[in-house]
């Protein structure tokens, strides 16, 4: 298989991730649920995972690393601990439905800081205009899951700090690909999945919290403070009700170690090399429109493109039939497509990981050319 859908889930994992999952299944129960060896090993592994994440993302206290089921879970935690009906929230024009839907479900007043993909200066200006005194929260996507465009989150976070507005960063597409310094950024929350750029198993994620939130998303057992009928005050227990996914956490620890060893800068460099190779090939092909930045510094290894006269879903389906994995359609982000004028058509999205190669890109271009010719002949 040629797997170019890592913006959804990285399929190829480091071998150590699989070994860790199997070890956890055989040897671990749940942290904080006993003084026996199986529970103590789970507690030790969970803490090591928090430490590894804290080191990678420059978080001073590992207790502020909260385990979640995925980025959507973390985003809901952050949003619903902060926002109430009628509150004004400002978001970027690239937000995923995992941000938009919970905000609308709450009944928040949502203002969009609109700009085109890759327009960093325009993005900052758009946020400046929208940051009114009554704004209760700003949510910003670090990297668009549709276009790979990098938003200037450091400048946006600074605007929020100047105005005393809480800031939530969606790092779903940047964790493990871009350097994230949680302390320097000063974000109140940073949500990320474990199964994308961190190379962990599905069903894992992290929410970095600056402080324990007042409100909780779910309540239940924590293995601590059992005499209390409300949730503990301290992190991570305040936000980690119920049994931990130790298979996932064990695998995530090895994914974090892989990213640390390989280096975020090296992973980004490799993905950008593959992107450049792909863009050159597509632009040399007739009928391919690529959504690419003028400067490579504002785009990661994610590319959307369209083939003239060919439905994006039909192209992806044809590729899938010959074991080539891409993503097509609106990618759960209609706002992003609106910003680029592709809402009516969608795009084909290619997204790389540290395990992809230049030979795969070359083969993909050959297969895509053949499929495009076939689909045009069928019209």
Short mmCIF file of C-alpha atoms in Angstrom, two decimals:
data_model
loop_
_atom_site.label_atom_id
_atom_site.label_comp_id
_atom_site.label_asym_id
_atom_site.label_seq_id
_atom_site.Cartn_x
_atom_site.Cartn_y
_atom_site.Cartn_z
CA UNK A 1 0.00 0.00 0.00
CA UNK A 2 1.02 3.59 -0.67
CA UNK A 3 -0.31 5.31 2.43
CA UNK A 4 -0.67 9.09 2.06
CA UNK A 5 -3.37 9.77 4.68
CA UNK A 6 -1.39 10.48 7.84
CA UNK A 7 -3.31 13.70 8.52
CA UNK A 8 -6.15 11.33 9.46
CA UNK A 9 -4.14 8.55 11.13
CA UNK A 10 -0.55 7.40 10.76
CA UNK A 11 -0.77 3.79 9.64
CA UNK A 12 2.92 2.95 9.84
CA UNK A 13 4.04 3.00 13.48
CA UNK A 14 7.45 2.47 15.06
CA UNK A 15 7.89 -1.20 15.94
CA UNK A 16 8.30 -0.25 19.61
CA UNK A 17 4.70 1.04 19.67
CA UNK A 18 3.25 -2.37 18.85
CA UNK A 19 5.54 -4.09 21.36
CA UNK A 20 4.48 -1.65 24.08
CA UNK A 21 0.77 -2.23 23.39
CA UNK A 22 1.23 -6.01 23.65
CA UNK A 23 3.27 -5.64 26.85
CA UNK A 24 0.57 -3.52 28.43
CA UNK A 25 -2.10 -6.05 27.49
CA UNK A 26 -0.13 -8.80 29.16
CA UNK A 27 1.27 -7.02 32.21
CA UNK A 28 -0.74 -3.92 33.20
CA UNK A 29 -4.06 -3.12 34.81
CA UNK A 30 -4.92 0.48 35.77
CA UNK A 31 -2.91 3.14 37.61
CA UNK A 32 -4.13 4.09 41.07
CA UNK A 33 -6.26 0.96 41.39
CA UNK A 34 -4.05 -1.10 43.68
CA UNK A 35 -0.62 -1.56 45.18
CA UNK A 36 0.12 -4.73 43.23
CA UNK A 37 2.68 -5.05 40.48
CA UNK A 38 0.28 -4.79 37.52
CA UNK A 39 -1.22 -1.52 38.78
CA UNK A 40 2.14 -0.08 39.83
CA UNK A 41 3.62 -0.82 36.39
CA UNK A 42 0.66 0.98 34.80
CA UNK A 43 1.18 3.98 37.08
CA UNK A 44 4.89 4.11 36.26
CA UNK A 45 4.24 3.87 32.51
CA UNK A 46 1.56 6.56 32.60
CA UNK A 47 3.90 8.90 34.47
CA UNK A 48 6.74 8.25 32.04
CA UNK A 49 4.39 9.11 29.19
CA UNK A 50 3.46 12.38 30.89
CA UNK A 51 7.16 13.12 31.40
CA UNK A 52 7.96 12.40 27.74
CA UNK A 53 5.13 14.67 26.57
CA UNK A 54 6.13 17.39 29.02
CA UNK A 55 9.70 17.31 27.73
CA UNK A 56 8.67 17.37 24.06
CA UNK A 57 6.22 20.25 24.51
CA UNK A 58 8.16 22.18 27.17
CA UNK A 59 5.64 21.79 29.98
CA UNK A 60 7.16 22.39 33.42
CA UNK A 61 4.85 20.07 35.38
CA UNK A 62 4.05 16.61 33.91
CA UNK A 63 0.83 16.57 35.95
CA UNK A 64 -0.52 19.16 33.51
CA UNK A 65 -0.41 16.54 30.75
CA UNK A 66 -3.95 15.11 30.70
CA UNK A 67 -4.69 11.92 28.77
CA UNK A 68 -7.68 12.02 26.43
CA UNK A 69 -9.25 9.65 23.92
CA UNK A 70 -8.35 11.89 20.97
CA UNK A 71 -8.04 15.59 20.10
CA UNK A 72 -11.82 15.96 19.84
CA UNK A 73 -12.17 14.77 23.44
CA UNK A 74 -9.54 17.28 24.57
CA UNK A 75 -11.09 20.13 22.61
CA UNK A 76 -14.49 19.40 24.15
CA UNK A 77 -12.90 19.35 27.62
CA UNK A 78 -11.27 22.73 27.08
CA UNK A 79 -14.27 24.37 25.42
CA UNK A 80 -16.90 23.09 27.84
CA UNK A 81 -14.84 23.95 30.89
CA UNK A 82 -14.58 27.55 29.69
CA UNK A 83 -17.63 28.52 27.64
CA UNK A 84 -21.31 28.93 28.50
CA UNK A 85 -24.35 29.72 26.33
CA UNK A 86 -24.17 33.20 24.84
CA UNK A 87 -20.40 33.60 25.32
CA UNK A 88 -18.49 35.10 22.40
CA UNK A 89 -15.74 32.90 20.93
CA UNK A 90 -13.34 33.79 18.11
CA UNK A 91 -12.01 31.03 15.87
CA UNK A 92 -9.86 30.86 12.76
CA UNK A 93 -11.30 30.19 9.33
CA UNK A 94 -9.62 26.77 9.28
CA UNK A 95 -11.25 25.12 12.28
CA UNK A 96 -12.28 21.50 12.21
CA UNK A 97 -15.82 20.44 13.11
CA UNK A 98 -14.41 19.17 16.42
CA UNK A 99 -14.22 22.85 17.39
CA UNK A 100 -17.22 24.28 15.58
CA UNK A 101 -19.78 21.66 16.62
CA UNK A 102 -19.24 21.79 20.40
CA UNK A 103 -19.29 25.59 20.31
CA UNK A 104 -22.59 25.62 18.45
CA UNK A 105 -24.01 22.88 20.68
CA UNK A 106 -23.31 25.03 23.73
CA UNK A 107 -24.94 28.03 22.10
CA UNK A 108 -21.79 30.16 21.90
CA UNK A 109 -21.68 33.23 19.67
CA UNK A 110 -18.98 32.28 17.15
CA UNK A 111 -16.99 34.91 15.26
CA UNK A 112 -14.63 33.76 12.49
CA UNK A 113 -11.31 35.52 11.83
CA UNK A 114 -11.37 35.00 8.08
CA UNK A 115 -8.40 34.83 5.74
CA UNK A 116 -7.15 32.73 2.83
CA UNK A 117 -4.78 29.78 3.29
CA UNK A 118 -1.10 30.65 3.87
CA UNK A 119 -1.89 34.36 4.54
CA UNK A 120 -0.19 34.78 7.91
CA UNK A 121 -0.24 38.58 8.14
CA UNK A 122 -3.89 38.66 7.12
CA UNK A 123 -4.65 36.04 9.78
CA UNK A 124 -3.19 38.19 12.54
CA UNK A 125 -5.12 41.24 11.33
CA UNK A 126 -8.34 39.22 11.17
CA UNK A 127 -7.93 38.17 14.81
CA UNK A 128 -7.08 41.71 15.89
CA UNK A 129 -10.38 42.92 14.44
CA UNK A 130 -12.40 40.17 16.14
CA UNK A 131 -10.87 40.32 19.62
CA UNK A 132 -13.55 42.46 21.23
CA UNK A 133 -13.61 43.05 25.02
CA UNK A 134 -16.50 40.57 25.50
CA UNK A 135 -14.58 37.69 23.88
CA UNK A 136 -14.39 34.74 26.30
CA UNK A 137 -12.17 32.37 24.33
CA UNK A 138 -10.03 32.16 21.20
CA UNK A 139 -9.58 28.82 19.43
CA UNK A 140 -6.96 28.52 16.72
CA UNK A 141 -5.90 25.66 14.51
CA UNK A 142 -2.09 25.47 14.38
CA UNK A 143 -2.05 23.76 10.97
CA UNK A 144 -4.99 23.33 8.60
CA UNK A 145 -5.88 19.68 8.15
CA UNK A 146 -6.99 20.52 4.59
CA UNK A 147 -4.15 22.65 3.24
CA UNK A 148 -1.26 22.18 5.65
CA UNK A 149 -1.14 25.95 6.10
CA UNK A 150 0.57 27.07 9.30
CA UNK A 151 -1.15 29.80 11.27
CA UNK A 152 0.97 32.37 13.19
CA UNK A 153 -0.22 31.05 16.54
CA UNK A 154 2.57 32.70 18.54
CA UNK A 155 1.42 36.15 17.41
CA UNK A 156 -2.26 35.27 17.92
CA UNK A 157 -1.54 33.91 21.41
CA UNK A 158 0.33 37.12 22.25
CA UNK A 159 -2.71 39.18 21.23
CA UNK A 160 -4.83 37.08 23.58
CA UNK A 161 -2.38 37.50 26.46
CA UNK A 162 -2.36 41.28 25.98
CA UNK A 163 -6.16 41.30 26.25
CA UNK A 164 -6.51 38.66 28.97
CA UNK A 165 -8.46 36.27 26.72
CA UNK A 166 -8.05 32.49 27.21
CA UNK A 167 -6.39 30.77 24.25
CA UNK A 168 -6.97 27.19 23.07
CA UNK A 169 -4.61 25.73 20.47
CA UNK A 170 -5.71 22.82 18.29
CA UNK A 171 -2.41 21.03 17.59
CA UNK A 172 -3.99 18.08 15.80
CA UNK A 173 -1.82 18.54 12.70
CA UNK A 174 1.25 20.12 14.30
CA UNK A 175 2.12 17.91 17.28
CA UNK A 176 5.19 15.92 16.27
CA UNK A 177 5.68 18.01 13.11
CA UNK A 178 6.24 21.56 14.39
CA UNK A 179 8.05 22.72 17.49
CA UNK A 180 5.50 23.53 20.24
CA UNK A 181 6.71 25.31 23.36
CA UNK A 182 3.69 25.36 25.66
CA UNK A 183 5.41 27.54 28.25
CA UNK A 184 6.54 30.19 25.75
CA UNK A 185 3.20 30.12 23.95
CA UNK A 186 1.26 30.65 27.17
CA UNK A 187 -1.82 28.85 25.85
CA UNK A 188 -4.45 27.95 28.42
CA UNK A 189 -5.07 24.66 26.62
CA UNK A 190 -3.34 22.69 23.85
CA UNK A 191 -5.21 19.68 22.45
CA UNK A 192 -3.66 17.00 20.26
CA UNK A 193 -4.27 13.40 19.15
CA UNK A 194 -1.85 10.59 19.81
CA UNK A 195 -2.52 8.72 16.56
CA UNK A 196 -1.23 11.25 14.01
CA UNK A 197 2.15 13.00 14.26
CA UNK A 198 2.93 11.36 17.60
CA UNK A 199 2.72 7.84 16.08
CA UNK A 200 0.69 6.40 18.94
CA UNK A 201 -2.35 4.11 18.76
CA UNK A 202 -5.85 5.29 17.92
CA UNK A 203 -7.87 6.22 20.98
CA UNK A 204 -5.13 8.34 22.53
CA UNK A 205 -4.63 12.07 22.95
CA UNK A 206 -3.27 14.79 25.19
CA UNK A 207 -4.70 17.98 26.60
CA UNK A 208 -2.08 20.34 28.04
CA UNK A 209 -3.63 22.58 30.70
CA UNK A 210 -2.00 25.68 32.12
CA UNK A 211 -4.23 25.49 35.22
CA UNK A 212 -6.92 23.11 36.51
CA UNK A 213 -10.22 24.17 34.92
CA UNK A 214 -13.21 25.12 37.05
CA UNK A 215 -15.65 22.89 35.17
CA UNK A 216 -15.24 19.24 34.12
CA UNK A 217 -16.59 17.35 31.13
CA UNK A 218 -17.16 14.02 32.88
CA UNK A 219 -17.02 12.90 36.49
CA UNK A 220 -16.26 9.58 38.13
CA UNK A 221 -13.60 7.50 39.82
CA UNK A 222 -9.99 8.60 39.79
CA UNK A 223 -8.31 6.21 42.18
CA UNK A 224 -7.65 9.18 44.46
CA UNK A 225 -9.62 11.34 46.94
CA UNK A 226 -12.27 8.63 47.22
CA UNK A 227 -13.99 10.29 50.20
CA UNK A 228 -14.95 13.28 48.05
CA UNK A 229 -18.17 13.30 46.04
CA UNK A 230 -16.85 15.93 43.64
CA UNK A 231 -13.82 15.70 41.36
CA UNK A 232 -10.33 16.31 42.79
CA UNK A 233 -8.96 19.83 42.41
CA UNK A 234 -5.54 18.89 41.05
CA UNK A 235 -4.44 17.79 37.62
CA UNK A 236 -4.43 15.32 36.05
CA UNK A 237 -7.04 13.59 38.23
CA UNK A 238 -9.54 16.43 37.84
CA UNK A 239 -9.94 15.60 34.14
CA UNK A 240 -9.18 11.87 34.06
CA UNK A 241 -12.30 10.15 35.37
CA UNK A 242 -12.54 6.42 34.78
CA UNK A 243 -10.17 3.69 33.67
CA UNK A 244 -7.14 4.69 31.64
CA UNK A 245 -6.40 3.30 28.18
CA UNK A 246 -3.10 1.76 29.23
CA UNK A 247 -2.62 -0.07 25.94
CA UNK A 248 -2.86 3.26 24.15
CA UNK A 249 -0.79 5.20 26.70
CA UNK A 250 1.97 2.59 26.57
CA UNK A 251 2.07 2.83 22.79
CA UNK A 252 1.92 6.62 22.90
CA UNK A 253 4.97 6.70 25.17
CA UNK A 254 6.96 4.89 22.48
CA UNK A 255 5.56 7.19 19.79
CA UNK A 256 6.72 10.22 21.76
CA UNK A 257 10.14 8.67 22.19
CA UNK A 258 10.32 8.04 18.43
CA UNK A 259 9.51 11.69 17.67
CA UNK A 260 12.04 12.89 20.23
CA UNK A 261 14.78 10.64 18.83
CA UNK A 262 14.07 11.41 15.17
CA UNK A 263 13.60 15.11 15.88
CA UNK A 264 10.65 17.31 14.97
CA UNK A 265 12.79 19.41 12.62
CA UNK A 266 14.02 16.33 10.75
CA UNK A 267 10.48 14.95 10.38
CA UNK A 268 9.25 18.29 9.04
CA UNK A 269 12.20 18.55 6.65
CA UNK A 270 11.49 15.09 5.22
CA UNK A 271 7.78 15.77 4.78
CA UNK A 272 8.47 19.08 3.04
CA UNK A 273 10.91 17.39 0.65
CA UNK A 274 8.21 14.90 -0.30
CA UNK A 275 5.68 17.72 -0.68
CA UNK A 276 8.00 19.62 -3.05
CA UNK A 277 8.53 16.48 -5.12
CA UNK A 278 4.80 15.87 -5.32
CA UNK A 279 3.96 19.46 -6.22
CA UNK A 280 6.52 19.51 -9.03
CA UNK A 281 5.07 16.30 -10.42
CA UNK A 282 1.48 17.52 -10.22
CA UNK A 283 2.28 20.87 -11.79
CA UNK A 284 3.97 19.11 -14.69
CA UNK A 285 0.77 17.14 -15.21
CA UNK A 286 -2.05 18.76 -17.16
CA UNK A 287 -5.21 19.61 -15.30
CA UNK A 288 -3.88 19.53 -11.73
CA UNK A 289 -4.45 22.52 -9.46
CA UNK A 290 -2.39 22.51 -6.29
CA UNK A 291 -3.04 24.55 -3.16
CA UNK A 292 0.53 25.29 -2.17
CA UNK A 293 2.21 28.14 -0.31
CA UNK A 294 4.63 30.48 -2.04
CA UNK A 295 6.98 30.00 0.89
CA UNK A 296 7.61 26.45 2.14
CA UNK A 297 7.96 27.86 5.67
CA UNK A 298 4.20 28.26 6.02
CA UNK A 299 3.17 24.75 4.94
CA UNK A 300 3.71 21.28 6.39
CA UNK A 301 3.60 17.94 4.56
CA UNK A 302 -0.11 18.23 3.72
CA UNK A 303 -1.31 19.10 0.22
CA UNK A 304 -4.75 19.54 -1.32
CA UNK A 305 -5.19 19.39 -5.07
CA UNK A 306 -7.92 19.14 -7.68
CA UNK A 307 -7.95 17.46 -11.07
CA UNK A 308 -9.73 19.48 -13.72
CA UNK A 309 -13.04 17.90 -14.69
CA UNK A 310 -12.71 15.01 -12.24
CA UNK A 311 -14.72 14.60 -9.03
CA UNK A 312 -12.37 14.42 -6.05
CA UNK A 313 -14.28 11.53 -4.47
CA UNK A 314 -14.10 9.55 -7.72
CA UNK A 315 -10.34 10.09 -7.90
CA UNK A 316 -9.83 8.95 -4.29
CA UNK A 317 -12.07 5.92 -4.79
CA UNK A 318 -10.13 4.89 -7.89
CA UNK A 319 -6.84 5.29 -6.04
CA UNK A 320 -8.16 3.28 -3.11
CA UNK A 321 -9.11 0.45 -5.45
CA UNK A 322 -5.43 0.05 -6.36
CA UNK A 323 -4.26 0.31 -2.73
CA UNK A 324 -3.34 4.00 -2.64
CA UNK A 325 -4.69 5.78 0.42
CA UNK A 326 -5.59 9.49 0.22
CA UNK A 327 -8.50 11.52 1.57
CA UNK A 328 -11.06 13.41 -0.51
CA UNK A 329 -14.05 15.65 0.13
CA UNK A 330 -14.40 18.36 2.77
CA UNK A 331 -12.23 16.72 5.45
CA UNK A 332 -14.62 17.66 8.30
CA UNK A 333 -13.60 21.29 7.77
CA UNK A 334 -16.08 23.25 5.66
CA UNK A 335 -14.70 26.51 7.05
CA UNK A 336 -11.28 25.79 5.55
CA UNK A 337 -12.80 24.97 2.18
CA UNK A 338 -14.86 28.15 2.31
CA UNK A 339 -11.65 30.12 2.88
CA UNK A 340 -10.15 28.68 -0.31
CA UNK A 341 -13.27 28.64 -2.48
CA UNK A 342 -13.39 24.83 -2.65
CA UNK A 343 -16.53 24.22 -0.60
CA UNK A 344 -18.55 23.17 -3.64
CA UNK A 345 -16.00 20.70 -4.98
CA UNK A 346 -13.78 19.54 -2.13
CA UNK A 347 -10.21 18.44 -2.79
CA UNK A 348 -8.00 15.40 -2.84
CA UNK A 349 -5.64 15.52 0.14
CA UNK A 350 -2.23 13.89 0.40
CA UNK A 351 -0.47 13.86 3.77
CA UNK A 352 2.88 12.36 4.65
CA UNK A 353 4.57 10.81 7.67
CA UNK A 354 8.15 10.02 8.62
CA UNK A 355 7.79 6.61 6.95
CA UNK A 356 7.00 7.81 3.41
CA UNK A 357 9.61 7.89 0.63
CA UNK A 358 10.36 9.68 -2.61
CA UNK A 359 9.86 6.43 -4.53
CA UNK A 360 6.30 6.29 -3.23
CA UNK A 361 5.68 9.84 -4.47
CA UNK A 362 6.98 8.95 -7.94
CA UNK A 363 4.82 5.83 -8.10
CA UNK A 364 1.80 7.80 -6.88
CA UNK A 365 2.25 10.34 -9.68
CA UNK A 366 2.36 7.53 -12.27
CA UNK A 367 -0.79 5.91 -10.91
CA UNK A 368 -2.63 9.21 -10.57
CA UNK A 369 -1.85 10.09 -14.20
CA UNK A 370 -3.20 6.76 -15.36
CA UNK A 371 -6.36 7.10 -13.27
CA UNK A 372 -6.98 10.68 -14.38
CA UNK A 373 -6.79 9.59 -18.00
CA UNK A 374 -9.24 6.74 -17.39
CA UNK A 375 -11.72 8.92 -15.52
CA UNK A 376 -11.66 11.60 -18.21
CA UNK A 377 -12.26 8.98 -20.89
CA UNK A 378 -15.29 7.76 -18.94
CA UNK A 379 -16.90 11.21 -18.82
#
